[in-house]
C-alpha positions as CSV (number, residue, x, y, z in Angstrom):
1,M,109.7,130.5,118.6
2,N,107.7,130.1,121.8
3,D,108.4,126.5,123.0
4,K,104.8,126.1,124.1
5,K,103.8,126.4,120.4
6,L,106.1,123.6,119.3
7,T,104.2,120.6,117.9
8,H,105.3,117.0,117.2
9,N,105.6,117.9,113.6
10,D,108.1,120.6,114.6
11,F,110.2,118.0,116.4
12,L,110.1,115.7,113.4
13,Q,111.3,118.4,111.1
14,R,114.0,119.8,113.4
15,L,115.5,116.7,115.0
16,D,117.5,113.8,113.6
17,I,116.7,110.3,114.9
18,R,120.5,109.9,115.5
19,D,120.3,112.7,118.1
20,V,117.6,110.8,120.0
21,L,119.4,107.4,119.8
22,L,122.6,109.0,121.2
23,D,120.6,110.6,124.0
24,A,119.0,107.2,124.8
25,G,122.4,105.6,125.3
26,Y,123.2,104.1,121.9
27,R,126.4,104.7,120.0
28,Q,127.3,104.4,116.3
29,N,128.3,100.9,115.1
30,R,131.3,101.4,112.9
31,R,131.6,97.8,112.0
32,F,130.3,98.4,108.5
33,G,131.7,101.9,108.1
34,L,129.6,104.2,106.0
35,R,127.8,101.4,104.1
36,L,125.1,101.0,106.7
37,S,124.5,103.5,109.5
38,S,123.4,101.7,112.6
39,F,123.5,102.3,116.4
40,I,124.0,99.7,119.2
41,R,124.1,99.6,123.0
42,T,126.7,97.9,125.2
43,D,126.5,96.5,128.7
44,S,128.6,97.5,131.7
45,E,131.5,95.4,130.3
46,E,131.3,97.2,127.0
47,K,130.0,94.1,125.3
48,R,127.4,94.6,122.5
49,I,123.9,93.8,123.6
50,R,122.6,91.5,120.9
51,G,119.2,92.3,119.4
52,D,119.4,95.9,120.5
53,K,120.5,97.6,117.3
54,F,118.8,100.3,115.2
55,V,119.5,101.0,111.5
56,I,119.0,104.5,110.2
57,T,116.4,104.9,107.5
58,Q,114.7,107.8,105.6
59,Q,117.9,109.9,105.5
60,G,118.1,110.1,109.3
61,K,114.4,110.8,110.0
62,C,113.6,107.2,111.1
63,C,115.2,104.0,112.3
64,C,114.2,100.3,112.4
65,Q,115.4,97.3,114.4
66,P,116.3,94.3,112.0
67,P,114.9,91.9,111.3
68,R,111.6,93.7,112.0
69,Q,110.6,96.2,109.4
70,K,108.7,98.6,111.7
71,E,110.1,102.1,111.6
72,Y,110.3,104.6,114.4
73,N,110.5,108.4,114.0
74,V,111.7,110.8,116.7
75,V,108.3,110.9,118.4
76,S,107.3,107.2,118.2
77,F,110.8,106.1,119.4
78,I,110.5,108.2,122.6
79,K,107.0,107.0,123.2
80,E,107.9,103.3,122.8
81,H,111.1,103.5,124.8
82,P,110.3,106.0,127.5
83,A,112.5,104.5,130.2
84,L,115.7,105.3,128.2
85,F,115.4,109.1,128.8
86,A,116.3,111.1,131.8
87,E,112.9,112.9,132.0
88,Y,111.0,109.7,132.4
89,Y,109.2,108.8,135.6
90,E,106.4,106.3,136.2
91,G,103.1,107.6,135.2
92,I,104.3,110.5,133.0
93,D,102.1,111.4,130.1
94,L,104.0,110.2,126.9
95,N,103.2,113.3,125.0
96,R,104.6,115.4,127.8
97,L,107.7,113.2,127.8
98,V,108.2,113.8,124.1
99,N,107.9,117.6,124.6
100,R,110.4,117.6,127.4
101,V,113.0,115.4,125.7
102,C,112.8,117.2,122.3
103,S,112.8,120.6,123.9
104,R,116.0,119.7,125.8
105,L,117.7,118.4,122.6
106,L,116.8,121.6,120.8
107,N,118.1,123.7,123.7
108,I,114.7,125.3,124.2
109,P,113.5,125.9,127.8
110,F,110.5,123.8,128.7
111,E,108.0,125.6,130.8
112,E,106.3,123.4,133.4
113,Y,102.6,123.7,133.6
114,E,100.1,122.7,136.2
115,V,98.6,119.3,135.6
116,Q,94.9,119.1,136.1
117,T,93.7,116.1,138.0
118,V,90.6,114.3,137.2
119,P,88.4,113.1,140.1
120,V,88.5,109.4,140.5
121,K,85.2,107.7,139.8
122,Q,83.4,106.1,142.7
123,D,83.4,102.3,142.6
124,L,80.5,101.0,140.5
125,R,78.6,97.9,141.4
126,P,79.4,94.8,139.3
127,F,77.9,94.4,135.9
128,D,74.5,92.7,136.0
129,I,73.1,91.6,132.6
130,T,69.6,91.5,134.2
131,D,69.7,95.3,134.2
132,Y,69.2,95.2,130.4
133,D,66.4,94.1,128.1
134,L,68.1,92.0,125.4
135,H,66.9,91.5,121.8
136,R,68.8,88.7,120.1
137,F,69.4,88.5,116.4
138,N,67.5,85.6,114.8
139,P,68.8,84.5,111.3
140,Q,65.3,83.0,110.6
141,D,63.3,86.0,111.6
142,H,63.2,88.6,108.8
143,E,61.4,91.2,111.0
144,M,64.1,91.0,113.7
145,Q,66.8,91.3,111.0
146,E,65.2,94.6,109.9
147,I,65.5,96.0,113.5
148,F,69.3,95.4,113.3
149,Y,69.6,96.8,109.8
150,P,70.2,100.5,110.8
151,Y,73.0,99.5,113.2
152,F,75.0,97.8,110.5
153,K,74.1,99.7,107.4
154,N,76.6,102.5,107.8
155,R,79.4,100.0,108.6
156,G,78.9,97.9,105.4
157,I,78.4,94.7,107.4
158,D,76.1,92.5,105.3
159,L,73.5,90.0,106.3
160,S,75.7,87.0,105.8
161,T,78.3,88.4,108.2
162,Q,75.6,89.2,110.7
163,N,74.3,85.6,110.5
164,A,77.9,84.3,111.1
165,F,78.3,86.3,114.3
166,H,74.7,86.4,115.4
167,R,75.5,84.7,118.8
168,H,77.9,87.4,119.7
169,F,75.9,90.6,119.5
170,C,72.5,91.9,120.6
171,L,70.4,95.0,121.1
172,A,70.6,96.0,124.8
173,T,68.1,98.5,126.3
174,K,68.7,100.0,129.8
175,H,66.2,102.1,131.7
176,G,67.6,105.0,133.8
177,A,66.4,106.2,137.2
178,D,64.6,109.1,135.5
179,G,62.6,106.7,133.3
180,A,64.5,107.4,130.2
181,A,65.7,104.4,128.2
182,Y,68.5,104.0,125.6
183,T,69.2,101.1,123.2
184,C,72.6,100.3,121.7
185,L,74.2,97.6,119.7
186,A,76.0,95.5,122.4
187,F,78.9,93.0,122.0
188,P,79.2,90.9,125.2
189,L,82.5,90.9,127.0
190,T,83.3,87.6,128.5
191,L,86.0,86.0,130.7
192,P,88.2,83.6,128.7
193,K,88.6,81.0,131.5
194,E,85.0,81.0,132.7
195,G,83.1,79.6,129.8
196,G,81.4,82.7,128.5
197,T,80.5,84.6,131.7
198,V,79.3,88.0,130.5
199,V,81.0,90.8,132.5
200,G,80.1,93.9,130.3
201,F,79.3,95.2,126.9
202,E,81.3,96.8,124.1
203,E,78.6,99.3,123.1
204,R,78.2,100.7,119.6
205,E,75.8,102.8,117.6
206,R,73.5,104.2,120.3
207,M,71.0,105.7,118.0
208,R,69.7,109.3,117.9
209,M,66.3,110.2,116.7
210,D,67.8,111.1,113.2
211,G,69.2,107.6,112.9
212,C,72.9,108.6,113.3
213,D,75.1,106.9,115.8
214,S,76.3,109.0,118.7
215,Y,78.2,106.8,121.0
216,K,80.8,104.0,121.3
217,G,82.6,102.6,124.3
218,K,82.0,100.1,127.1
219,S,79.1,100.0,129.6
220,E,80.0,101.7,132.9
221,E,79.9,98.5,135.0
222,S,82.0,96.5,132.6
223,N,85.0,94.5,133.9
224,E,87.4,96.2,131.5
225,S,90.5,94.6,133.1
226,E,89.4,91.1,132.3
227,G,86.6,91.1,129.8
228,L,87.1,90.7,126.0
229,W,84.8,90.1,123.0
230,I,85.4,86.5,122.0
231,A,83.6,85.2,119.0
232,S,83.7,82.2,116.6
233,P,81.1,81.7,113.8
234,A,81.4,78.0,114.2
235,G,81.4,78.1,118.0
236,T,85.0,76.9,118.3
237,P,86.2,76.9,122.0
238,L,89.3,78.9,122.7
239,A,91.4,75.9,123.8
240,E,90.6,74.1,120.5
241,A,91.2,77.0,118.1
242,K,94.0,76.7,115.6
243,H,93.8,80.4,114.6
244,I,93.2,83.5,116.8
245,Y,92.5,86.8,115.2
246,W,93.1,90.0,117.3
247,F,91.4,93.3,116.5
248,G,90.9,96.7,118.2
249,S,87.1,96.7,117.7
250,T,84.2,94.3,116.9
251,Y,83.4,96.1,113.7
252,D,87.0,95.6,112.4
253,A,86.7,91.9,113.2
254,M,83.4,91.5,111.3
255,A,84.8,93.6,108.4
256,Y,87.9,91.4,108.2
257,Y,85.7,88.3,108.1
258,Q,83.5,89.7,105.4
259,L,86.6,90.7,103.3
260,H,88.3,87.3,103.5
261,Q,85.8,84.6,104.2
262,A,85.1,83.8,100.5
263,K,88.8,82.8,100.0
264,N,89.4,81.4,103.5
265,K,86.7,79.0,104.5
266,D,88.6,78.1,107.7
267,L,87.7,81.6,109.1
268,R,84.5,80.1,110.3
269,K,86.4,77.8,112.7
270,A,88.7,80.6,113.9
271,V,88.2,82.7,117.1
272,F,88.0,86.5,116.8
273,I,88.9,88.8,119.6
274,S,88.2,92.5,120.1
275,T,90.1,94.3,122.8
276,G,87.7,97.3,122.5
277,G,90.6,99.6,122.9
278,K,93.9,99.1,124.7
279,P,94.0,95.8,126.5
280,I,96.1,95.1,129.6
281,G,98.6,92.3,130.0
282,K,96.3,90.2,132.1
283,Q,93.7,90.0,129.3
284,M,96.3,89.0,126.8
285,R,97.9,86.4,129.0
286,E,94.6,84.7,129.9
287,I,93.9,84.2,126.2
288,L,97.5,83.1,125.4
289,D,97.5,80.6,128.3
290,L,94.7,78.8,126.5
291,T,95.8,79.3,122.9
292,I,99.6,79.5,122.6
293,P,99.8,76.4,120.3
294,A,97.4,78.3,117.9
295,R,98.7,80.8,115.3
296,Q,98.1,84.3,116.6
297,H,97.0,86.7,113.8
298,I,97.7,90.3,114.9
299,C,95.3,92.5,112.8
300,F,95.2,96.0,114.5
301,D,94.7,99.3,112.7
302,N,97.2,101.2,110.6
303,T,97.5,103.8,113.3
304,R,100.0,104.7,116.1
305,K,97.6,103.1,118.6
306,G,97.3,100.0,116.4
307,S,101.1,99.9,116.2
308,N,101.4,100.1,120.0
309,L,98.8,97.3,120.4
310,T,100.7,95.1,118.0
311,W,104.0,95.7,120.0
312,D,102.3,95.0,123.3
313,L,100.7,91.8,122.1
314,Q,103.8,90.6,120.5
315,K,105.7,91.0,123.8
316,E,103.1,89.1,125.7
317,I,103.2,86.2,123.2
318,C,107.0,86.1,123.6
319,R,106.7,86.2,127.4
320,S,104.2,83.2,127.3
321,V,106.7,81.2,125.3
322,R,109.6,82.2,127.5
323,F,107.9,81.2,130.8
324,A,107.0,77.8,129.4
325,I,110.6,76.8,128.9
326,E,112.2,74.7,131.6
327,E,115.3,76.3,133.0
328,T,118.4,74.1,133.2
329,P,121.9,75.1,134.2
330,E,123.0,75.2,130.6
331,R,120.0,77.2,129.4
332,K,119.6,79.7,132.3
333,P,122.4,82.1,131.4
334,Y,121.0,82.6,127.9
335,L,117.4,82.8,129.1
336,D,118.3,85.4,131.6
337,S,119.8,87.5,128.9
338,I,116.6,87.7,126.9
339,P,115.0,91.2,127.5
340,D,111.5,91.2,129.1
341,G,109.0,90.6,126.3
342,G,111.8,89.8,123.9
343,D,111.8,87.0,121.3
344,L,113.8,83.8,122.0
345,T,116.5,85.1,119.5
346,D,117.0,88.3,121.5
347,G,119.4,86.8,124.1
348,E,123.2,87.2,124.1
349,F,124.6,85.0,121.3
350,Y,127.9,84.3,123.2
351,L,125.9,82.5,125.9
352,L,124.7,79.9,123.3
353,P,126.6,76.6,122.9
354,K,129.7,76.8,120.7
355,G,130.3,74.3,117.9
356,G,127.1,74.9,116.0
357,L,124.4,77.1,117.4
358,Q,126.5,80.1,118.1
359,E,128.0,80.0,114.6
360,I,124.6,79.6,113.0
361,C,123.4,82.7,115.0
362,I,126.4,84.7,113.8
363,R,125.8,83.7,110.2
364,F,122.1,84.7,110.4
365,D,123.0,88.0,112.0
366,A,125.5,88.8,109.1
367,E,123.0,87.7,106.4
368,S,120.3,89.8,108.0
369,E,122.4,92.9,108.1
370,E,123.5,92.4,104.5
371,A,119.9,92.2,103.4
372,E,119.0,95.4,105.2
373,S,122.1,97.1,103.7
374,M,121.1,96.1,100.2
375,R,117.5,97.1,100.7
376,S,118.3,100.5,102.2
377,S,121.0,101.4,99.7
378,G,118.8,101.6,96.7
379,L,121.8,100.5,94.6
380,C,121.0,96.8,94.2
381,A,118.7,95.1,91.7
382,P,115.4,94.0,93.2
383,E,116.1,90.3,92.2
384,D,119.5,90.5,94.0
385,V,117.8,92.0,97.1
386,Q,115.2,89.2,97.1
387,D,117.9,86.5,96.7
388,Q,119.6,87.9,99.8
389,I,116.3,88.0,101.7
390,D,115.7,84.3,100.7
391,T,119.1,83.5,102.0
392,T,118.4,85.3,105.3
393,N,115.1,83.5,105.8
394,K,116.7,80.1,105.1
395,C,119.4,80.9,107.7
396,Y,116.7,82.1,110.2
397,R,114.7,78.8,109.8
398,E,117.9,76.8,110.5
399,Y,118.8,79.0,113.5
400,R,115.3,78.8,115.0
401,E,115.1,75.1,114.7
402,K,118.5,74.6,116.4
403,L,117.5,77.1,119.1
404,R,114.3,75.2,119.8
405,E,116.3,72.0,120.2
406,F,118.6,73.7,122.7
407,L,115.7,75.2,124.7
408,G,113.7,72.0,124.7
409,I,110.5,73.2,123.0
410,D,108.8,71.9,119.9
411,R,107.5,73.9,116.9
412,E,103.9,73.8,118.1
413,H,104.8,75.7,121.3
414,D,107.1,78.2,119.7
415,V,106.0,81.7,118.8
416,S,103.5,81.5,115.9
417,I,102.5,85.0,114.7
418,T,101.1,86.4,111.5
419,W,100.9,90.2,111.1
420,E,98.1,91.4,109.0
421,S,97.0,95.0,108.5
422,P,94.5,96.9,106.3
423,D,95.6,98.1,102.9
424,Y,98.0,101.1,103.4
425,R,95.4,103.4,102.0
426,H,93.0,102.7,104.9
427,T,93.4,103.0,108.6
428,S,91.1,100.2,109.6
429,W,89.5,97.0,108.2
430,N,86.0,98.6,108.4
431,E,87.3,101.6,106.4
432,Q,88.8,99.2,103.8
433,L,85.5,97.3,103.6
434,L,83.5,100.5,102.9
435,A,86.0,101.7,100.3
436,E,85.9,98.4,98.4
437,Q,82.1,98.5,98.5
438,K,82.2,102.0,97.1
439,R,84.6,101.0,94.3
440,E,82.3,98.1,93.4
441,E,79.3,100.4,93.2
442,T,81.3,102.8,91.0
443,V,82.3,100.0,88.6
444,G,78.8,98.7,88.5
445,Q,77.4,102.2,87.6
446,E,80.0,102.6,84.9
447,S,79.2,99.2,83.4
448,E,75.5,100.0,83.4
449,K,76.2,103.3,81.6
450,E,78.2,101.5,79.0
451,E,75.5,98.9,78.5
452,N,72.8,101.5,78.1
453,A,75.0,103.4,75.6
454,G,75.5,100.2,73.6
455,Q,71.8,99.5,73.5
456,E,71.2,103.1,72.4
457,R,73.7,102.7,69.5
458,Q,72.1,99.5,68.4
459,I,68.6,101.2,68.3
460,H,70.0,104.1,66.2
461,F,71.7,101.6,63.9
462,R,68.4,99.7,63.2
463,R,66.7,102.9,62.5
């Protein structure tokens, strides 16, 4: 086969995840023999690096890193751990890296190709909101609501949700040098620490003459490195929010609200954030600096991009907690052993105080591995697996509490994360909302048919 025709699907079929782990510097952990296949890394002194272990799943096609349940296949592991491979260099395209690593592991020559460069855009002048004619949504003006209707109709966003977020979107019209004008649904991007200063727009649904949307993105002059869409139906300031919800797009944020607000009335007081694509660390850090005591709800898509965003945000949250801890002589060795972006539990356990905390850590580690072994084997009764998971969670809570005491932080300033994702059948919250609306319509139509059929039977009976 010509190697240039190889696809990622070919690599997934032809390579075992164990081959990739070995190439990345891991080695098989024989502590549990054949009961649980896992791979670990060791440091220069041949000591096991705590928290850096992968368990093999899917008969060798995937792996996961307990206690997290996220699975990596051959391609996603290389993309999320690029620096572990010899072919990596700063700035390399991750798809190209996958091709080079997998081709080498398959002993297939990889033909280099010329990389086309894209001219760098000239610097644009700063965003100026006065360049736009703005039309605000007014919950009391029916005629104005009708103007916005075409922009939300195809997304399933109802009038109640539009009313809830009405301060955080508008119609923006810009006039070009040639006299042409375009209008789009605009979601203002603001600076977290500057009280709502608008530095750009997340633009959606630029309408064509046939009523279809033809564009989504950010306005050219937007400050994409700092600006985010930050919205709260109740107008809750960032620093006072108890719950922060992160999304990849404004539509997903509004769809999530529409799906859950009936059962969770506190959503009105929450703050919703759209990254409008892939955020950078600076954007995340500025939000987290103001909101770390709040619970962070990570709600990105069921896609590879969404998975990467979740991983990036989780690391930034862990960094924020880590940097807030006061280093003392007894804490510093353990803190220094925590990988960049790692959780507080990812440090070397033998650097923890003996006579309590270290022993609790070892017990949690053993219970966690036992739970993963039982779950992966498929040989244990579900209730037994759940009992072991409950035991593991109890051990973790005890371990976490003792670790906080050692590091001098309270529960309020520890990592507080909830992971939420759309139903597995849908890639995004907006897609899930549309699917549920379609199901409701179908059920309604079937009920109407049954009612009409019943009325017809009654008429025939009376005759």
